[in-house]
XYZ file of C-alpha atoms in Angstrom:
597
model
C -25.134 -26.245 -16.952
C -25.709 -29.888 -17.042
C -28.162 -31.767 -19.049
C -30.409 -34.848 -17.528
C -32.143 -36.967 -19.763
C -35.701 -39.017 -18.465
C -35.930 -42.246 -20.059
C -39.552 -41.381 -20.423
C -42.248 -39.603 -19.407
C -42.061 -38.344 -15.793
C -44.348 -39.936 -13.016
C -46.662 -38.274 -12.017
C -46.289 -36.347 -8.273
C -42.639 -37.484 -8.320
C -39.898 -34.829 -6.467
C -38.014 -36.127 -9.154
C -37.870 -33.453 -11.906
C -37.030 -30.461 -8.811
C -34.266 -32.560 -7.330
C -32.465 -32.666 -10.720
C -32.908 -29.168 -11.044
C -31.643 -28.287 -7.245
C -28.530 -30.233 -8.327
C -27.800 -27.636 -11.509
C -29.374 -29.997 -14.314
C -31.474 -28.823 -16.882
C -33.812 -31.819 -17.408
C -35.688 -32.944 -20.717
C -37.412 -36.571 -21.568
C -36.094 -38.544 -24.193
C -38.848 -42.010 -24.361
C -36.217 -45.208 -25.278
C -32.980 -45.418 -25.917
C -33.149 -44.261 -29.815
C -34.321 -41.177 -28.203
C -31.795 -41.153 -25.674
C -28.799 -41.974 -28.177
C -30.214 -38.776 -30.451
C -30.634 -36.623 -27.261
C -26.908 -36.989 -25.851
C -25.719 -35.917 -29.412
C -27.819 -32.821 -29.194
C -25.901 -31.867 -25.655
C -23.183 -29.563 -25.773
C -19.548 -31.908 -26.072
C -18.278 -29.947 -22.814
C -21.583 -30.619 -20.785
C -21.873 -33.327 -18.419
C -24.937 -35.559 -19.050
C -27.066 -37.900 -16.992
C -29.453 -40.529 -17.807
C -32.158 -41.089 -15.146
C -35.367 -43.720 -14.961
C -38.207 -41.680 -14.317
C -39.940 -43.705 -12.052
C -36.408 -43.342 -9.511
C -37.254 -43.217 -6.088
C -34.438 -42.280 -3.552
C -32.830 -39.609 -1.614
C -31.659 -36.480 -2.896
C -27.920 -37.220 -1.831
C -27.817 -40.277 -3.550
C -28.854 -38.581 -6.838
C -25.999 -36.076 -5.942
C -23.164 -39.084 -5.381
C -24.011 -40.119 -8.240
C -24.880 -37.444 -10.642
C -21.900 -34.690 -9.791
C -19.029 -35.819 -8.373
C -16.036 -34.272 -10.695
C -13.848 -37.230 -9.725
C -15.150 -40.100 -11.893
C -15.212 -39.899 -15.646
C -18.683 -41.650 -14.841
C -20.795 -43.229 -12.088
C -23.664 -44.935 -11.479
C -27.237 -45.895 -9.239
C -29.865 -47.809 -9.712
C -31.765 -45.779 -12.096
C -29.025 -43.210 -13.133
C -25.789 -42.835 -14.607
C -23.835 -40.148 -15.843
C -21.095 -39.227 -17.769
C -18.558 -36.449 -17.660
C -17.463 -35.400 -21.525
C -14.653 -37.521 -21.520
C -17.344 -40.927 -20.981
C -19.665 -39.441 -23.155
C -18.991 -41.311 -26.111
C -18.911 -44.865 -24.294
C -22.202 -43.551 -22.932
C -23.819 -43.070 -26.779
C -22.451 -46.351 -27.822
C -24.107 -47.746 -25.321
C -27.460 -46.143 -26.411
C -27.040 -47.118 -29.920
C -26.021 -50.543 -29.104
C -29.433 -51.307 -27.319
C -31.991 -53.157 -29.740
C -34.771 -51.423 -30.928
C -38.560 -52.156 -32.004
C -41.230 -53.557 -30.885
C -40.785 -55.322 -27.229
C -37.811 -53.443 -26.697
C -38.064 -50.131 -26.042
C -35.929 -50.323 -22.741
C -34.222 -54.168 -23.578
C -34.476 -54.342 -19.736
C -36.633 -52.992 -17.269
C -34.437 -49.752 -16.188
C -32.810 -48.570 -19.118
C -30.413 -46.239 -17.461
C -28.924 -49.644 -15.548
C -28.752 -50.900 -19.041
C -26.468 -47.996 -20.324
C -24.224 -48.523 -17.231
C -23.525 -52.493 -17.962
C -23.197 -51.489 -21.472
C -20.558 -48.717 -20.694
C -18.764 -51.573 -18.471
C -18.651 -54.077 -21.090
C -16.015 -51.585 -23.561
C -13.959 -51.284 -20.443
C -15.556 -47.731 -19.690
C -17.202 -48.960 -16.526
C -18.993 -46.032 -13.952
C -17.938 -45.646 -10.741
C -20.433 -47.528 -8.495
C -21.243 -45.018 -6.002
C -21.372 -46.498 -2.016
C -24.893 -45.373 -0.011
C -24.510 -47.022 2.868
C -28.108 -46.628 4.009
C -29.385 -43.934 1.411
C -31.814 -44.810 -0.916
C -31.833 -45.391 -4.581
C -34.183 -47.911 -6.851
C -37.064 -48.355 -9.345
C -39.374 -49.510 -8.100
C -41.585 -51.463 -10.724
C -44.737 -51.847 -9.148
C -46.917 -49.693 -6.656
C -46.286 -52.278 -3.923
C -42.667 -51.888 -4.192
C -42.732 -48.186 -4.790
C -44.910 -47.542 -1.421
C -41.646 -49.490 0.229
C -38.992 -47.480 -1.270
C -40.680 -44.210 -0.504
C -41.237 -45.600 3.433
C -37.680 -46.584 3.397
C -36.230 -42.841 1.908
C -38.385 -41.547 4.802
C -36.630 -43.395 7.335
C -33.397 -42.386 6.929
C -32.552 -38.784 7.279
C -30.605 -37.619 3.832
C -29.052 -34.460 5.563
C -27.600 -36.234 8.720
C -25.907 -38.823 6.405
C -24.474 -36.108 4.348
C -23.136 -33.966 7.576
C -21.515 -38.032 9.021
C -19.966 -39.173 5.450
C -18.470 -35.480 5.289
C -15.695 -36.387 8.012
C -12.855 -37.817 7.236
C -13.112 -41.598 7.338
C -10.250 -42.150 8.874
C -8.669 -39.486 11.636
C -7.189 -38.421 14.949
C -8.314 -39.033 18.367
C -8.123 -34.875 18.846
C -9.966 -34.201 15.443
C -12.354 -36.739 15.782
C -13.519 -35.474 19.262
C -12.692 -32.174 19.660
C -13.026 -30.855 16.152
C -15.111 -32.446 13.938
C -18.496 -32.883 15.793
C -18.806 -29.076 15.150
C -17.157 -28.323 12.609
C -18.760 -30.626 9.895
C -21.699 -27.417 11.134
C -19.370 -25.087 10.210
C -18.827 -27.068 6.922
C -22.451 -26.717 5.978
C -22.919 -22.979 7.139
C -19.801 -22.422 4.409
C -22.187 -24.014 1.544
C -25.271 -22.656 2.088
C -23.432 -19.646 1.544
C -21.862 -20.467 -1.898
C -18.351 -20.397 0.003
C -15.970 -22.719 -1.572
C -13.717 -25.694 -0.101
C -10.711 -23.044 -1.982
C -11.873 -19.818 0.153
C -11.838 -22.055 3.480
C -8.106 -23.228 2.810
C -7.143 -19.672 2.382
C -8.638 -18.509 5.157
C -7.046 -21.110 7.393
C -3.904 -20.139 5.584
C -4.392 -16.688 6.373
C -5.163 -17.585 10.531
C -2.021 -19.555 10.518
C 0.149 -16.603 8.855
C -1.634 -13.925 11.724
C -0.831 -16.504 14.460
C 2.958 -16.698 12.906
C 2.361 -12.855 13.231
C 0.694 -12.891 16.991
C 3.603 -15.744 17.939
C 6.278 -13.106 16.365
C 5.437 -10.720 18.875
C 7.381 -12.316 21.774
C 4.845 -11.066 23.899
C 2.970 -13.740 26.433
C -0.657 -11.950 24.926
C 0.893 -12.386 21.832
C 1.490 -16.167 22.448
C -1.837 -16.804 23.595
C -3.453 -15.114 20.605
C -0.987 -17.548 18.690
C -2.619 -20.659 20.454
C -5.582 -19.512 19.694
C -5.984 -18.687 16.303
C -3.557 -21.807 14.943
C -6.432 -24.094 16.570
C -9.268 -22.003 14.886
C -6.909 -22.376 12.019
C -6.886 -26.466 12.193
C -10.872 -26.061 12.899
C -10.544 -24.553 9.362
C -8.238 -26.729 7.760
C -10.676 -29.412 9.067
C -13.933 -27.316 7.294
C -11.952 -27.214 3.989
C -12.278 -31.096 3.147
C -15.857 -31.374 5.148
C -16.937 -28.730 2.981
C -15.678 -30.578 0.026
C -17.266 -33.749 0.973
C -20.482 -32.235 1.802
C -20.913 -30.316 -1.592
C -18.700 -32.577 -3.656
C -16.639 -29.733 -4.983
C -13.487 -31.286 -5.342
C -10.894 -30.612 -7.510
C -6.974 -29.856 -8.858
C -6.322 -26.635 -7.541
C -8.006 -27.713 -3.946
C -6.402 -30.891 -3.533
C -3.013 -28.861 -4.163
C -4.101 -25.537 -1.928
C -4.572 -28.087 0.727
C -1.834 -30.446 0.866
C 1.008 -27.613 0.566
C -0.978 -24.779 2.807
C -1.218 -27.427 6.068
C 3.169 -27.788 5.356
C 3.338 -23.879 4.708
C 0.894 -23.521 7.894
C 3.152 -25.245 10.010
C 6.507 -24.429 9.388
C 5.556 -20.415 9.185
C 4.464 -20.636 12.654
C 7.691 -22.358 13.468
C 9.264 -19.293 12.140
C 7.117 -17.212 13.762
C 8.182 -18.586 17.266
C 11.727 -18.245 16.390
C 10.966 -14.884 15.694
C 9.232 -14.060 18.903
C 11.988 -15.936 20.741
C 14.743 -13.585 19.482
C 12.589 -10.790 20.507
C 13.030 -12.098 24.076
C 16.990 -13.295 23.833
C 16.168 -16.795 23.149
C 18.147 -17.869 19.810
C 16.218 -21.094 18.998
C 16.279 -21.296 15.041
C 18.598 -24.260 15.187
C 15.555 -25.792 17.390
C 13.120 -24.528 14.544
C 14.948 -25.503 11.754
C 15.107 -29.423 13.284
C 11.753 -29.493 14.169
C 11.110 -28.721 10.145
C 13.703 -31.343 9.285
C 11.982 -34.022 11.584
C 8.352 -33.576 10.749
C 9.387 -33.458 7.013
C 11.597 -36.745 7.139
C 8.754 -38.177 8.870
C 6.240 -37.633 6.007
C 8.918 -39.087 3.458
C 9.224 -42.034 5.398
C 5.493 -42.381 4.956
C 4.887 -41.624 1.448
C 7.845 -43.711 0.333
C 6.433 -46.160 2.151
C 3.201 -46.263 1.107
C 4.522 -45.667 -2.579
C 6.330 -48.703 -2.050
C 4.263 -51.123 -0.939
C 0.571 -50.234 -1.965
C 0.298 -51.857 -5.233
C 2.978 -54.828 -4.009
C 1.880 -58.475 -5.027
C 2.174 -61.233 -2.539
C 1.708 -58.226 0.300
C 1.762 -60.613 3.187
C 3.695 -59.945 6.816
C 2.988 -61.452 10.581
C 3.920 -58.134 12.138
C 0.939 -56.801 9.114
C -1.381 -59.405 10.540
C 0.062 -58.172 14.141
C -1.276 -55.018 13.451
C -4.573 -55.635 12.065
C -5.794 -58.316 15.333
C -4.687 -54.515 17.412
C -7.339 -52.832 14.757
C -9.811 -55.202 16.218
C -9.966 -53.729 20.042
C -11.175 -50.375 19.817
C -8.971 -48.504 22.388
C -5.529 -49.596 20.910
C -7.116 -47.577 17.640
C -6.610 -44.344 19.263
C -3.883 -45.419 21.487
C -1.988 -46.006 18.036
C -3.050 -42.885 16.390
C -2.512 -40.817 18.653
C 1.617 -42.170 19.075
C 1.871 -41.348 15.770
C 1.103 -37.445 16.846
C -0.642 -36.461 13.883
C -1.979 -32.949 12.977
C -4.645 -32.369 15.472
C -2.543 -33.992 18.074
C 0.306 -31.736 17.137
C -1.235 -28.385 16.608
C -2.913 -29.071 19.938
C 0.090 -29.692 21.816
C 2.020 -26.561 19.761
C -1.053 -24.535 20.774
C -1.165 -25.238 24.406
C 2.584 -25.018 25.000
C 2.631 -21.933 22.861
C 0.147 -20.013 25.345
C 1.517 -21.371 28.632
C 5.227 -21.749 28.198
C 7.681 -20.325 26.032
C 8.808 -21.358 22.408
C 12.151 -23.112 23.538
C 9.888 -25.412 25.496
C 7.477 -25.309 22.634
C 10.533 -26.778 20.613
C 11.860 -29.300 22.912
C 8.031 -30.977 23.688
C 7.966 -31.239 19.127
C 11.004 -32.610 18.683
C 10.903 -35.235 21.284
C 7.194 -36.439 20.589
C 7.981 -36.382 16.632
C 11.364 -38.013 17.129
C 9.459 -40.903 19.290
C 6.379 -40.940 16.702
C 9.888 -41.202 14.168
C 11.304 -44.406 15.547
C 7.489 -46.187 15.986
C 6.465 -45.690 12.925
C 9.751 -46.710 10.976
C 10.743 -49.233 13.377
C 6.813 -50.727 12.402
C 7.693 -50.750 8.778
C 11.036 -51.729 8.813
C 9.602 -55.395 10.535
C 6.832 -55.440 7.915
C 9.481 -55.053 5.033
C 12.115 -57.280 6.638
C 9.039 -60.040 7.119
C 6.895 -59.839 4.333
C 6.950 -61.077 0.854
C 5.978 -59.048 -1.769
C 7.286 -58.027 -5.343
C 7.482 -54.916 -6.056
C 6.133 -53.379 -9.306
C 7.715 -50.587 -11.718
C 5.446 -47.741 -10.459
C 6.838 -48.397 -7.452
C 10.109 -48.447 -8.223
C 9.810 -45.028 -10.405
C 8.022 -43.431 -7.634
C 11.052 -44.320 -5.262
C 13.261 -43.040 -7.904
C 11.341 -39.547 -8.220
C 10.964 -39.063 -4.663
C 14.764 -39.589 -4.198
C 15.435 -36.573 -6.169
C 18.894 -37.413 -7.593
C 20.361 -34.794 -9.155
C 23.194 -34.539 -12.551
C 25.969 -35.669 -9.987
C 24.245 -38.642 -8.204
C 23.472 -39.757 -12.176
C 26.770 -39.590 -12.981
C 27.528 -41.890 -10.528
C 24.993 -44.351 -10.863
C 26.447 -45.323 -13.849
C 27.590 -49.095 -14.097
C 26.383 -49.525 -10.563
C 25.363 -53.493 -9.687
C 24.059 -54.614 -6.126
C 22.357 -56.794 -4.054
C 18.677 -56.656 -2.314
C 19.840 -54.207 0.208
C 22.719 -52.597 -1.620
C 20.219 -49.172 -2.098
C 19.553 -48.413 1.193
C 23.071 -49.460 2.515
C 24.621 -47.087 0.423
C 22.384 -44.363 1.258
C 23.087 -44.915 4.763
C 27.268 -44.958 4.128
C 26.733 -41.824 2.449
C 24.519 -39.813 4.638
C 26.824 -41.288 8.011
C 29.449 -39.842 6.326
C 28.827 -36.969 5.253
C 26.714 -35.774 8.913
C 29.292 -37.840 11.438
C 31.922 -35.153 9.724
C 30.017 -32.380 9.631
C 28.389 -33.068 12.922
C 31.995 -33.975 14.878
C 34.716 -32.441 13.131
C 36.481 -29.648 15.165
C 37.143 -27.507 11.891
C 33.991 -29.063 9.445
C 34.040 -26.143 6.796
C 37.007 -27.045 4.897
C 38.162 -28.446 1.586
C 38.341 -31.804 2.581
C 34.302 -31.564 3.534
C 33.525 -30.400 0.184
C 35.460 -34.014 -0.617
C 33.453 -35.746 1.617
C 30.181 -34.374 -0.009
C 31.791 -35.080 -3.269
C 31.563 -38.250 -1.919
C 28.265 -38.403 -0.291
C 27.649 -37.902 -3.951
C 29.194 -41.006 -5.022
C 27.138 -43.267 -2.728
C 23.901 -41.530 -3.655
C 24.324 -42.497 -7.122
C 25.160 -45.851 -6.414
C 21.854 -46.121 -4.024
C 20.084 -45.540 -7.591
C 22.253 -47.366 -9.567
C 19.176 -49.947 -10.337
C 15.810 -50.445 -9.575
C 14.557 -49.460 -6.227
C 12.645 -52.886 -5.609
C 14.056 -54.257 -2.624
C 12.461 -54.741 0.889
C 14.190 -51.715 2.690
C 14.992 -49.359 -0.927
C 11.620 -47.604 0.674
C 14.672 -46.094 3.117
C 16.475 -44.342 0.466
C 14.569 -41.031 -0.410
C 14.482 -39.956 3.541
C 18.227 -40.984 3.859
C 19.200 -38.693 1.476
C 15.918 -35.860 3.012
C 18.092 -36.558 6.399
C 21.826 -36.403 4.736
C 20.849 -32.972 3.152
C 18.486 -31.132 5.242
C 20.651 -31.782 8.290
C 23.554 -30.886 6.684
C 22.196 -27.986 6.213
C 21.223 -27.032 9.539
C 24.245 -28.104 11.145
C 26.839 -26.047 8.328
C 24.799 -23.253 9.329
C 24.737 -23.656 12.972
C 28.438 -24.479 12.916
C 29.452 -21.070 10.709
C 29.349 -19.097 13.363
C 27.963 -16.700 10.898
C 25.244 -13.911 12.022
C 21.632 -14.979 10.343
C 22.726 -18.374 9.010
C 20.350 -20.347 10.470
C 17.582 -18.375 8.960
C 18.776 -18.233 5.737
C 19.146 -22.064 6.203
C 15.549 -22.362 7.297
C 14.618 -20.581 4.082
C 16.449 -22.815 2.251
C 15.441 -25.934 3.743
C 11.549 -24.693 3.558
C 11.839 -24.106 -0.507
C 13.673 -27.360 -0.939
C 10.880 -29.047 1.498
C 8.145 -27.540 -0.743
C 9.958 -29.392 -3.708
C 9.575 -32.447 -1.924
C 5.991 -32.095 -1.192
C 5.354 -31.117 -4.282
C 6.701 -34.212 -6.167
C 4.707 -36.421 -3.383
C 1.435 -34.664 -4.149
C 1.821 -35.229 -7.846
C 3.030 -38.957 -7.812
C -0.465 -39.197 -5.632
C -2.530 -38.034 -8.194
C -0.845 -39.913 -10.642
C 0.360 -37.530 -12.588
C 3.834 -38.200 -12.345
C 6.996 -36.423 -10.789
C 8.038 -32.996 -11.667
C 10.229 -32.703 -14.796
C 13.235 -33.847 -15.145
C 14.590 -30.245 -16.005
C 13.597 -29.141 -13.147
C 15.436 -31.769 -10.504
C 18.367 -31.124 -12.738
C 18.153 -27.469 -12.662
C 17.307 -27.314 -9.110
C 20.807 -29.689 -8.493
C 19.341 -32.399 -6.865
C 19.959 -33.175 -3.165
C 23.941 -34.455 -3.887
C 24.038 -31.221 -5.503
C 22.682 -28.771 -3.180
C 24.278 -30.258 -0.815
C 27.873 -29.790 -2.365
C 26.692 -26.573 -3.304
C 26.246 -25.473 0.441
C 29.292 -26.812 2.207
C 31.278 -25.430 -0.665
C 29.767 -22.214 -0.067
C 30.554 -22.768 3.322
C 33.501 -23.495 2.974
C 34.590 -20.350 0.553
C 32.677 -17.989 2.758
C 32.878 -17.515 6.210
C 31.437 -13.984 6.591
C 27.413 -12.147 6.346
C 28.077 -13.910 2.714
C 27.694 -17.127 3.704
C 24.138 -16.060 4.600
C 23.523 -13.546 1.986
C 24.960 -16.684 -0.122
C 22.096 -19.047 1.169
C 19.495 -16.576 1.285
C 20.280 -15.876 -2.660
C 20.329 -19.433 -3.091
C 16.677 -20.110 -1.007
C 15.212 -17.267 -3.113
C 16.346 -18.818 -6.499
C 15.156 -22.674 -5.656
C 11.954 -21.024 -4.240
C 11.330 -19.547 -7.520
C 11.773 -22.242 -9.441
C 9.858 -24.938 -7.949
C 7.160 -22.496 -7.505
C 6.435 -21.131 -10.811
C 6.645 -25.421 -12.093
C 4.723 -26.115 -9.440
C 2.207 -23.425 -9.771
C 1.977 -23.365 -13.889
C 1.425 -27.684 -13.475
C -1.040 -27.598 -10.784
C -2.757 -24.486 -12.729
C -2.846 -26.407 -16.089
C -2.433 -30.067 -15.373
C -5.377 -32.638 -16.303
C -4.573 -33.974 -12.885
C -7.939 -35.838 -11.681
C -9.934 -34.061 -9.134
C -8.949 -35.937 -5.536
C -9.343 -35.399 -1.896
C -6.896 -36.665 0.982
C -8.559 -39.420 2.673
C -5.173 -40.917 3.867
C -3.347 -41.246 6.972
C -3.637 -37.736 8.959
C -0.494 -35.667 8.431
């Protein structure tokens, strides 16, 4: 239960009393703000608390921006701000600071506004909550109460709520063909106490069946696939409506729903691997690079953006290139739509799935995520190259985490010295070298490759030898994603050995989820994983050395029962961290309004 305080006695006929209560608060009047500072200290310490004018007059979904919202310590309308138990002492202060006697019962006209400047000026300021056209004042006098109440009536609170609860920002495909139905779907899920949490499972779920249906190898069995992964995205969709809608964000679902869309995705890969074997079509090599593409492609972004988003002096002609294209409406979704995001993708998987077969399936991913590859980095490459901008330490420290450098690379970075563009240049030499003899050596699984990863190694340390600030040291962590997921694939491919390429999409999935895992934390700002952990789970040099000398030694069904053992172990690990931080972490409660995945 929450408490809400009225700054006085209520007016009479207002809604306003019953709209606190619909929101979960239990409302009591406190006159002034001697009363008010006495009343807080009477609320429960792990309640959230709310100070409201009486005389408010405004919609019902502005009171619920503003009033219960778990992402902001505290927010703020005219006429109300709250404060989550972690603000509520800046909000007392506040109370006691305001003078009291006679003349100044409320020191201004709205006292709750007063609270909110006075939680601002100790550097405790609440979040000032955007309406757009929703209502919220105090009015002071009939005249201007009469026009607030005509102005709440003409705007309809509900179809605001239903609009702001899509994405901001998304695809052409999710944007047209998804969202203007299921943002319905969204609010049939509230009204029936279902949870943002209980949507991503079930999406989860539909994916997994549609693995299952996929699996099959069976053309009904590939159009119930196609099927039920879009109804699937239509859920993934409903997850963060439903969120938005009833503001129920939080840890957990900001977690469920960053790693389930990745775990979505690459399980229906599987799946069509699976059903492909059934039919005497061996395409795991094909699965296992469409997983290495789309998740190199995601590094390059969040490196990117890590990179550059809090970067002073953040100025670039291709930028300003870019943003005069923003202007005409149709190069929007032209744009998007290159970048084949989720909806785009799933649609295209789905459709191909039901009407073709999964080598085809394959071919069509690869070649429209390779092409979206080379846009997008060729884009940001010209921005780094032209802009000027200085980098700041988070940046640099996020780089660092998300390149995942292991005992060995450390090693090696020791006493390392460079240039601007020494980072990425040596991340390059080493992952060239290591895949060009992998890749086109007759006999690649010998001793002398475990050298060359030994020295693979070597450059990897020196990438991160010093601060990651220069224009193109964004390139490093998906250099070295590229240098050891591919390796990967192509030792197993090149074994020879029965079931490889399985085990090495196993092993390529837990390390992925590793990845992911460290993004969604940086995001949250909650910092990389431990450092135990990237140690103990070898980082990339190592698991990379670890494979082709395992590859190398074995060149039987151990090589595979080798990488399986080795998948299960990593999974494991990174799991039961990732699960046990995202569990118990005081991460902030977020929601993904970024670029669509």
């Amino acid at each position: 239960m929450s408490t809400a305080i009225l700054t006085g006695p209520p007016v009479a006929g207002s809604p306003l009393e019953a709209a606190l209560r619909s929101l979960g608060f239990h409302v009591r009047t406190a006159d002034g703000a001697a009363a008010v500072a006495d009343a807080l200290a009477e609320v429960p310490a792990d309640e959230r608390v709310a100070v409201v004018d009486p005389r408010f007059v405004g919609h019902l979904h502005s009171l619920r921006l503003a009033l219960t919202d778990p992402r902001f310590p505290a927010a703020a309308v005219p006429g109300a701000v709250t404060a989550q138990p972690e603000a509520r002492a800046a909000l007392k202060r506040a109370a006691t600071a305001v003078p009291a006697g006679p003349g100044t019962r409320y020191r201004v006209d709205v006292l709750a506004d007063a609270l909110a400047e006075g939680m601002a000026a100790e550097d405790a300021a609440p979040q000032s909550v955007e309406l757009g056209s929703l209502v919220a004042t105090v009015p002071l006098t009939p005249a201007e109460r009469a026009a607030a109440e005509e102005a709440v009536a003409a705007v309809d609170d509900e179809a605001v709520r239903l609009r702001t609860a899509v994405k901001a920002r998304d695809g052409f495909f999710t944007t047209f063909f998804i969202s203007p139905y299921s943002r319905y779907l969204a609010r049939w899920c509230a009204r029936r106490g279902l949870t943002p949490n209980q949507v991503t499972t079930a999406s989860l779920l539909t994916a997994l069946i549609a693995a299952g249906c996929a699996a099959t190898g069976s053309r009904g069995g590939f159009i119930a696939a196609g099927l039920l992964l879009i109804f699937s995205f239509v859920l993934d969709c409903t997850d963060g409506q439903l969120a938005r809608y009833s503001l129920q964000y939080s840890t957990m679902g900001a977690w469920l729903d960053a790693t389930f869309d990745r775990a979505k995705e690459y399980a229906y890969y599987a799946g069509l691997a699976l059903g492909a074997a059934r039919g005497g079509d061996d395409v795991w090599a094909l699965a296992l690079g469409a997983m290495v593409l789309q998740t190199c492609r995601h590094v390059v972004d969040f490196s990117f953006n890590e990179a550059n988003h809090d970067a002073t002096g953040n100025t670039s002609p291709t930028a300003a290139l870019s943003d005069r294209l923003d202007s005409v409406g149709w190069t929007v979704w032209v744009r998007r739509m290159i970048v084949l995001p989720i909806g785009e993708r799933w649609a295209m998987i789905a459709v191909l799935t039901a009407c073709t077969t999964p080598r085809i399936v394959f071919y069509a991913l690869l070649v429209g995520c390779a092409l979206a590859a080379c846009y997008t980095t060729a884009g940001r490459v010209l921005r780094s190259l032209t802009r000027r901008a200085r980098r700041t330490d988070r940046a640099a420290a996020a780089l660092a985490d998300l390149a995942d450098s292991g005992p060995l690379a450390e090693l090696f970075a020791r006493g390392g010295r460079g240039g601007a563009y020494t980072a990425p240049v040596m991340a390059f030499l080493g992952t060239a070298c290591l895949l060009t003899w992998v890749i086109f050596q007759e006999e690649p699984m010998t001793w002398t490759a475990v050298v060359i990863a030994v020295i693979y190694a070597l450059f990897s340390g020196q990438a991160v030898a010093r601060p990651l600030k220069g224009p193109l040291d964004w390139l490093v962590p998906p250099l070295f994603r590229a240098g050891e997921y591919v390796a990967i694939l192509v030792v197993a491919a090149r074994s020879g050995v029965d079931q490889a390429l399985p085990a090495a999409f196993g092993l390529v999935a837990a390390v992925a989820y590793h990845h992911y895992d460290t993004v969604y934390r940086i995001r949250v700002g909650a910092g990389a994983p431990p450092r135990r952990l990237v140690r103990a789970a070898g980082g990339h040099e190592g698991r990379t050395l670890v494979v082709v000398l395992l590859a190398a030694l074995l060149h039987s069904t151990g090589f595979t029962i080798a990488l399986t053992a080795l998948a299960v172990v990593l999974a494991l690990l990174v799991l039961a961290e990732s699960i046990r931080f995202w569990v118990s972490s005081g991460a902030p409660a977020v929601h993904d309004e970024g670029e669509p995945a």
